[in-house]
Amino acid sequence: MAWRMPSETAPHERTWMAFPREGLTLGSTPAEVEEGYAAWTAVAHAIAAFEPVAMVVDPSEIGRAKRMLSADIEIEIAPLDEFWMRDVGPTFVVDDDRPGVLGAVDWTFNGWGDPAWAEWQKSAEIARFVANEVGAELVSSPLVNEGGGFHVDGEGTVLVTETVQLDPRRNPYADKARVEAELARTIGATHTVWLPRGLTRDYEEFGTRGHVDIVATIPSPGHLLLHAQQNPEHPDHEVTRELRALLSQTTDAAGRAWEIHDLPAPRAIRDEEGFVDWSYVNHLVVNDGVIACGFGDETADAAARDILAAAYPGRKVVTVDARPIFARGGGIHCITQQQPALEEVAR
């Protein structure tokens, strides 16, 4: 077997999400709780305009999910605690030697390094649940990893971050060679590009310590979309400059130097918690569309839509307010997981 993760731009069968449930992540006040439910629901409905959506719902939330979600969204019931589907769900892969076979990588999940606040034991089983629901072959991995911690081009290249895959709270015995070997086995990565770190806020208490999916993504082979913090008052101004310089010295699996496209951050640099990590990089590509993060900055949101439209020709870019999602630790890409359409990705 030679598993390969297709590019996120390959046609999808559906997108998977997980419906929020009450707890620390969702919020502590009634207003915060309702805001969280509304944000996840808005993303689901935006995606459903382009492709099917399957929503995993905890038994305690079935009534609310049925009230809030349109009839077009398929509900699957399973116990949940965390509901960041990109991280707790499977990474879908294909086998080019066996057309029509879908694989599902079940990474080991420990709540982003098992911090004291995280409740993750139930959601650690979600990858297996989803794999069973779609009839995918399970690809079990001992690597503690999350879907937001890497990006691929579908042609052998993978972007990762040293502070995620080499995190001693995730993989205390790992080194780059071991991580690269496991990424080759599970998702078909033949060339790994290591970023030294992620954005500043991601290293605070509720962060992931460097997920790449708010930093950089590969819209097409040989091209990078890179978060650009243009305000020198924000610590990520220097971080993103350094990452750009590093990436300009790397190549993809085919040996091409990257054509790097800056994706400027919105103008706001702080919220009530401190410096924000608001990033337009954290978008979801869907069939014929892109679901983009919005941050209430009409000028910056529009500029991001233009850049994304140019990066993904022929796709309609739709903006959904992502501030409530970022306030809880992630963005639109973080709460979604695409399932490839097998008949389209088979070579």
Short mmCIF file of C-alpha atoms in Angstrom, two decimals:
data_model
loop_
_atom_site.label_atom_id
_atom_site.label_comp_id
_atom_site.label_asym_id
_atom_site.label_seq_id
_atom_site.Cartn_x
_atom_site.Cartn_y
_atom_site.Cartn_z
CA MET A 1 0.00 0.00 0.00
CA ALA A 2 1.18 3.50 -0.85
CA TRP A 3 -1.08 6.01 0.86
CA ARG A 4 -1.21 9.59 -0.38
CA MET A 5 -3.09 12.56 0.97
CA PRO A 6 -4.62 14.45 -1.96
CA SER A 7 -4.38 18.20 -2.18
CA GLU A 8 -7.23 19.97 -0.43
CA THR A 9 -8.11 21.40 -3.86
CA ALA A 10 -8.97 17.92 -5.19
CA PRO A 11 -12.73 17.25 -5.49
CA HIS A 12 -14.47 16.36 -2.22
CA GLU A 13 -17.08 13.78 -1.39
CA ARG A 14 -18.06 15.85 1.67
CA THR A 15 -16.73 17.93 4.52
CA TRP A 16 -16.81 16.64 8.10
CA MET A 17 -17.39 18.84 11.13
CA ALA A 18 -18.18 18.35 14.83
CA PHE A 19 -20.98 20.24 16.55
CA PRO A 20 -19.95 22.15 19.69
CA ARG A 21 -20.87 20.91 23.12
CA GLU A 22 -20.92 22.81 26.37
CA GLY A 23 -17.60 23.08 28.20
CA LEU A 24 -14.49 25.22 28.51
CA THR A 25 -13.95 25.63 24.77
CA LEU A 26 -17.47 26.81 24.02
CA GLY A 27 -17.63 29.55 26.66
CA SER A 28 -18.68 30.30 30.21
CA THR A 29 -21.59 32.75 29.74
CA PRO A 30 -24.88 32.20 27.89
CA ALA A 31 -23.86 34.81 25.30
CA GLU A 32 -20.51 33.13 24.68
CA VAL A 33 -22.15 29.72 24.37
CA GLU A 34 -24.71 30.94 21.83
CA GLU A 35 -22.00 32.77 19.89
CA GLY A 36 -20.00 29.55 19.60
CA TYR A 37 -22.94 27.48 18.37
CA ALA A 38 -23.82 30.18 15.85
CA ALA A 39 -20.27 30.40 14.47
CA TRP A 40 -19.96 26.65 13.85
CA THR A 41 -23.42 26.58 12.32
CA ALA A 42 -22.65 29.48 9.97
CA VAL A 43 -19.58 27.68 8.65
CA ALA A 44 -21.55 24.47 8.10
CA HIS A 45 -24.24 26.27 6.13
CA ALA A 46 -21.66 28.13 4.02
CA ILE A 47 -19.99 24.84 3.09
CA ALA A 48 -23.32 23.13 2.38
CA ALA A 49 -23.91 25.58 -0.46
CA PHE A 50 -21.01 23.89 -2.27
CA GLU A 51 -20.83 20.27 -1.07
CA PRO A 52 -22.35 17.84 1.44
CA VAL A 53 -21.60 18.31 5.13
CA ALA A 54 -21.57 15.57 7.77
CA MET A 55 -21.73 16.77 11.38
CA VAL A 56 -20.68 14.59 14.31
CA VAL A 57 -22.93 15.47 17.26
CA ASP A 58 -22.56 14.49 20.90
CA PRO A 59 -25.71 12.79 22.28
CA SER A 60 -26.22 15.74 24.65
CA GLU A 61 -26.50 18.15 21.71
CA ILE A 62 -28.82 16.30 19.33
CA GLY A 63 -31.84 18.53 19.97
CA ARG A 64 -29.94 21.76 19.51
CA ALA A 65 -28.16 20.47 16.40
CA LYS A 66 -31.43 19.51 14.76
CA ARG A 67 -32.88 22.94 15.54
CA MET A 68 -29.90 24.92 14.28
CA LEU A 69 -28.71 22.89 11.28
CA SER A 70 -30.51 22.73 7.96
CA ALA A 71 -31.96 19.43 6.81
CA ASP A 72 -29.21 19.24 4.18
CA ILE A 73 -26.58 18.57 6.84
CA GLU A 74 -26.16 14.92 7.79
CA ILE A 75 -25.99 14.28 11.54
CA GLU A 76 -23.82 11.47 12.92
CA ILE A 77 -24.03 10.77 16.65
CA ALA A 78 -20.93 9.98 18.71
CA PRO A 79 -19.49 11.07 22.08
CA LEU A 80 -17.42 14.27 21.87
CA ASP A 81 -15.50 16.55 24.15
CA GLU A 82 -13.30 18.67 21.82
CA PHE A 83 -14.90 19.60 18.50
CA TRP A 84 -12.02 20.75 16.27
CA MET A 85 -12.60 18.22 13.50
CA ARG A 86 -9.37 19.01 11.66
CA ASP A 87 -7.44 17.81 14.69
CA VAL A 88 -9.59 15.05 16.18
CA GLY A 89 -10.91 13.55 12.96
CA PRO A 90 -9.12 11.34 10.44
CA THR A 91 -6.84 12.51 7.67
CA PHE A 92 -8.20 10.92 4.52
CA VAL A 93 -5.79 9.30 2.08
CA VAL A 94 -5.97 7.36 -1.16
CA ASP A 95 -3.97 4.50 -2.65
CA ASP A 96 -3.11 5.22 -6.28
CA ASP A 97 -2.56 1.49 -6.91
CA ARG A 98 -6.07 0.66 -5.68
CA PRO A 99 -8.57 3.08 -7.22
CA GLY A 100 -11.71 3.39 -5.17
CA VAL A 101 -10.02 2.62 -1.85
CA LEU A 102 -10.21 5.28 0.84
CA GLY A 103 -7.88 5.32 3.83
CA ALA A 104 -8.25 7.22 7.09
CA VAL A 105 -5.20 8.06 9.16
CA ASP A 106 -5.92 7.84 12.87
CA TRP A 107 -3.24 10.01 14.44
CA THR A 108 -2.70 9.68 18.15
CA PHE A 109 -4.47 12.66 19.73
CA ASN A 110 -3.71 13.90 23.24
CA GLY A 111 -5.33 17.32 23.28
CA TRP A 112 -2.38 19.23 21.77
CA GLY A 113 0.14 17.93 24.28
CA ASP A 114 -2.19 16.97 27.14
CA PRO A 115 -2.48 20.38 28.85
CA ALA A 116 -4.29 20.44 32.18
CA TRP A 117 -7.36 22.20 30.72
CA ALA A 118 -8.01 19.89 27.76
CA GLU A 119 -10.75 17.27 27.64
CA TRP A 120 -9.85 15.03 24.74
CA GLN A 121 -10.34 11.36 25.58
CA LYS A 122 -13.72 11.05 23.85
CA SER A 123 -12.67 12.92 20.73
CA ALA A 124 -9.55 10.79 20.46
CA GLU A 125 -11.92 8.05 19.22
CA ILE A 126 -13.58 10.18 16.52
CA ALA A 127 -11.15 9.30 13.72
CA ARG A 128 -12.02 5.63 14.09
CA PHE A 129 -15.73 6.44 14.27
CA VAL A 130 -15.64 8.48 11.06
CA ALA A 131 -13.49 5.89 9.27
CA ASN A 132 -16.05 3.22 10.10
CA GLU A 133 -18.95 5.42 8.97
CA VAL A 134 -17.45 5.89 5.48
CA GLY A 135 -15.97 2.40 5.14
CA ALA A 136 -12.38 3.61 5.01
CA GLU A 137 -9.36 1.45 5.75
CA LEU A 138 -7.92 2.56 9.08
CA VAL A 139 -4.28 3.65 9.01
CA SER A 140 -3.23 3.73 12.67
CA SER A 141 -0.35 5.98 13.62
CA PRO A 142 1.61 6.23 16.89
CA LEU A 143 2.57 9.82 15.98
CA VAL A 144 0.83 12.42 18.11
CA ASN A 145 -0.28 14.76 15.39
CA GLU A 146 -3.21 16.92 14.36
CA GLY A 147 -4.59 17.79 10.95
CA GLY A 148 -3.95 21.48 11.54
CA GLY A 149 -0.29 20.72 12.06
CA PHE A 150 0.55 20.02 8.43
CA HIS A 151 -0.32 21.00 4.86
CA VAL A 152 0.35 19.01 1.67
CA ASP A 153 0.37 19.68 -2.06
CA GLY A 154 -0.77 16.16 -2.97
CA GLU A 155 2.48 15.59 -4.85
CA GLY A 156 4.80 14.65 -1.99
CA THR A 157 5.39 17.96 -0.22
CA VAL A 158 4.37 18.53 3.40
CA LEU A 159 4.74 21.62 5.58
CA VAL A 160 5.22 21.01 9.32
CA THR A 161 6.45 22.91 12.37
CA GLU A 162 9.27 21.88 14.70
CA THR A 163 7.33 22.96 17.77
CA VAL A 164 4.39 20.68 16.91
CA GLN A 165 5.63 17.32 15.67
CA LEU A 166 8.80 17.54 17.80
CA ASP A 167 6.93 18.82 20.86
CA PRO A 168 8.15 16.74 23.86
CA ARG A 169 4.60 16.79 25.25
CA ARG A 170 3.41 15.16 22.04
CA ASN A 171 6.30 13.02 20.80
CA PRO A 172 9.07 12.94 23.41
CA TYR A 173 11.18 10.43 21.52
CA ALA A 174 10.75 11.80 18.02
CA ASP A 175 13.35 13.38 15.80
CA LYS A 176 12.95 14.74 12.30
CA ALA A 177 13.90 11.46 10.64
CA ARG A 178 11.27 9.50 12.60
CA VAL A 179 8.57 12.07 11.90
CA GLU A 180 9.41 12.19 8.20
CA ALA A 181 9.33 8.39 7.96
CA GLU A 182 5.88 8.28 9.53
CA LEU A 183 4.58 11.06 7.28
CA ALA A 184 5.88 9.13 4.28
CA ARG A 185 4.10 5.96 5.45
CA THR A 186 0.78 7.59 6.27
CA ILE A 187 0.26 10.48 3.85
CA GLY A 188 2.85 9.83 1.14
CA ALA A 189 5.13 12.75 1.99
CA THR A 190 8.47 12.50 0.19
CA HIS A 191 9.73 16.00 1.02
CA THR A 192 9.23 17.73 4.36
CA VAL A 193 9.58 21.48 4.80
CA TRP A 194 10.17 22.29 8.48
CA LEU A 195 9.08 25.68 9.82
CA PRO A 196 10.83 26.58 13.08
CA ARG A 197 7.71 28.00 14.73
CA GLY A 198 4.18 29.34 14.32
CA LEU A 199 2.40 32.55 15.32
CA THR A 200 2.90 34.20 18.70
CA ARG A 201 -0.52 33.69 20.26
CA ASP A 202 -0.40 29.99 19.42
CA TYR A 203 2.15 29.55 22.23
CA GLU A 204 -0.17 30.81 24.96
CA GLU A 205 -2.05 28.51 27.33
CA PHE A 206 -4.80 27.49 24.93
CA GLY A 207 -2.68 27.37 21.79
CA THR A 208 -1.40 24.47 19.69
CA ARG A 209 2.24 25.64 19.80
CA GLY A 210 2.65 26.22 16.13
CA HIS A 211 0.00 24.78 13.84
CA VAL A 212 0.99 25.54 10.27
CA ASP A 213 -2.59 26.05 9.06
CA ILE A 214 -2.67 29.63 10.32
CA VAL A 215 0.78 30.33 8.88
CA ALA A 216 1.10 28.93 5.36
CA THR A 217 -0.70 26.75 2.84
CA ILE A 218 -0.12 25.39 -0.66
CA PRO A 219 -2.90 26.50 -3.03
CA SER A 220 -1.21 24.80 -6.00
CA PRO A 221 2.10 23.03 -6.59
CA GLY A 222 5.02 25.43 -6.34
CA HIS A 223 2.95 28.20 -4.73
CA LEU A 224 2.63 29.25 -1.09
CA LEU A 225 0.12 31.52 0.59
CA LEU A 226 1.89 33.00 3.61
CA HIS A 227 0.43 34.95 6.52
CA ALA A 228 1.89 38.46 6.53
CA GLN A 229 1.61 40.63 9.62
CA GLN A 230 2.45 44.06 8.28
CA ASN A 231 2.18 46.04 11.52
CA PRO A 232 5.60 46.29 13.21
CA GLU A 233 3.88 46.70 16.59
CA HIS A 234 2.76 43.04 16.43
CA PRO A 235 5.39 40.39 17.32
CA ASP A 236 4.27 38.34 14.31
CA HIS A 237 5.62 41.09 12.06
CA GLU A 238 9.12 39.79 12.67
CA VAL A 239 7.98 36.16 12.88
CA THR A 240 6.39 36.22 9.43
CA ARG A 241 9.34 38.08 7.92
CA GLU A 242 11.67 35.38 9.22
CA LEU A 243 9.41 32.60 7.96
CA ARG A 244 9.25 34.20 4.54
CA ALA A 245 13.04 34.39 4.38
CA LEU A 246 13.36 30.75 5.40
CA LEU A 247 10.72 29.49 2.98
CA SER A 248 12.31 31.41 0.12
CA GLN A 249 15.33 29.14 0.56
CA THR A 250 13.34 25.91 0.36
CA THR A 251 11.71 23.97 -2.47
CA ASP A 252 8.81 21.60 -2.96
CA ALA A 253 9.10 17.87 -3.64
CA ALA A 254 9.65 18.55 -7.36
CA GLY A 255 12.58 20.84 -6.59
CA ARG A 256 10.76 24.05 -7.49
CA ALA A 257 11.53 27.21 -5.57
CA TRP A 258 8.34 28.54 -4.03
CA GLU A 259 6.42 31.42 -5.50
CA ILE A 260 5.32 33.04 -2.25
CA HIS A 261 2.13 35.10 -2.12
CA ASP A 262 1.61 37.25 0.97
CA LEU A 263 -1.82 37.11 2.59
CA PRO A 264 -1.89 40.24 4.79
CA ALA A 265 -3.46 40.04 8.25
CA PRO A 266 -6.41 42.29 9.11
CA ARG A 267 -5.55 45.64 10.61
CA ALA A 268 -6.63 44.85 14.18
CA ILE A 269 -3.69 43.50 16.16
CA ARG A 270 -5.23 43.02 19.62
CA ASP A 271 -8.34 41.75 21.31
CA GLU A 272 -9.17 41.64 25.02
CA GLU A 273 -6.69 38.78 25.51
CA GLY A 274 -3.69 40.35 23.77
CA PHE A 275 -2.11 40.08 20.33
CA VAL A 276 -4.39 38.22 17.91
CA ASP A 277 -3.45 35.46 15.50
CA TRP A 278 -6.21 36.33 13.01
CA SER A 279 -5.18 34.78 9.71
CA TYR A 280 -6.77 34.48 6.29
CA VAL A 281 -4.52 31.46 5.64
CA ASN A 282 -6.94 29.41 7.75
CA HIS A 283 -9.54 28.98 4.99
CA LEU A 284 -11.27 25.89 3.64
CA VAL A 285 -11.22 24.95 -0.04
CA VAL A 286 -14.48 23.29 -1.14
CA ASN A 287 -15.90 22.14 -4.46
CA ASP A 288 -16.01 25.25 -6.67
CA GLY A 289 -15.45 27.53 -3.68
CA VAL A 290 -13.38 28.79 -0.77
CA ILE A 291 -14.78 29.47 2.70
CA ALA A 292 -12.69 32.37 3.98
CA CYS A 293 -12.29 33.77 7.48
CA GLY A 294 -13.67 37.25 8.04
CA PHE A 295 -12.63 39.58 10.84
CA GLY A 296 -15.03 42.52 10.59
CA ASP A 297 -12.50 44.55 8.58
CA GLU A 298 -14.24 45.16 5.26
CA THR A 299 -11.13 46.43 3.50
CA ALA A 300 -8.86 43.61 4.64
CA ASP A 301 -11.55 40.94 4.21
CA ALA A 302 -12.13 42.09 0.61
CA ALA A 303 -8.41 42.14 -0.14
CA ALA A 304 -8.10 38.60 1.20
CA ARG A 305 -10.99 37.46 -0.99
CA ASP A 306 -9.22 38.89 -4.03
CA ILE A 307 -5.97 37.11 -3.19
CA LEU A 308 -7.76 33.82 -2.54
CA ALA A 309 -9.75 34.13 -5.77
CA ALA A 310 -6.50 34.57 -7.70
CA ALA A 311 -4.88 31.64 -5.87
CA TYR A 312 -7.85 29.34 -6.58
CA PRO A 313 -9.07 30.27 -10.09
CA GLY A 314 -12.69 29.46 -10.85
CA ARG A 315 -13.77 29.18 -7.21
CA LYS A 316 -16.22 31.50 -5.49
CA VAL A 317 -14.82 32.96 -2.27
CA VAL A 318 -17.32 33.35 0.57
CA THR A 319 -16.44 35.08 3.85
CA VAL A 320 -17.76 33.91 7.22
CA ASP A 321 -17.03 35.82 10.43
CA ALA A 322 -14.34 33.76 12.13
CA ARG A 323 -13.70 35.95 15.17
CA PRO A 324 -15.78 33.76 17.50
CA ILE A 325 -13.86 30.69 16.29
CA PHE A 326 -10.45 32.31 16.74
CA ALA A 327 -11.51 33.45 20.22
CA ARG A 328 -11.87 29.75 21.04
CA GLY A 329 -8.51 28.72 19.60
CA GLY A 330 -8.71 28.25 15.84
CA GLY A 331 -10.35 29.10 12.54
CA ILE A 332 -12.49 27.70 9.74
CA HIS A 333 -9.85 25.23 8.56
CA CYS A 334 -9.47 23.99 12.14
CA ILE A 335 -13.13 22.97 12.50
CA THR A 336 -13.44 21.14 9.18
CA GLN A 337 -11.98 18.08 7.46
CA GLN A 338 -12.42 17.26 3.78
CA GLN A 339 -13.14 13.76 2.48
CA PRO A 340 -11.83 13.34 -1.07
CA ALA A 341 -14.02 12.06 -3.89
CA LEU A 342 -12.31 8.84 -4.88
CA GLU A 343 -13.39 8.68 -8.50
CA GLU A 344 -11.89 12.12 -9.08
CA VAL A 345 -8.52 11.66 -7.38
CA ALA A 346 -7.74 8.23 -8.82
CA ARG A 347 -4.87 8.41 -11.29
#
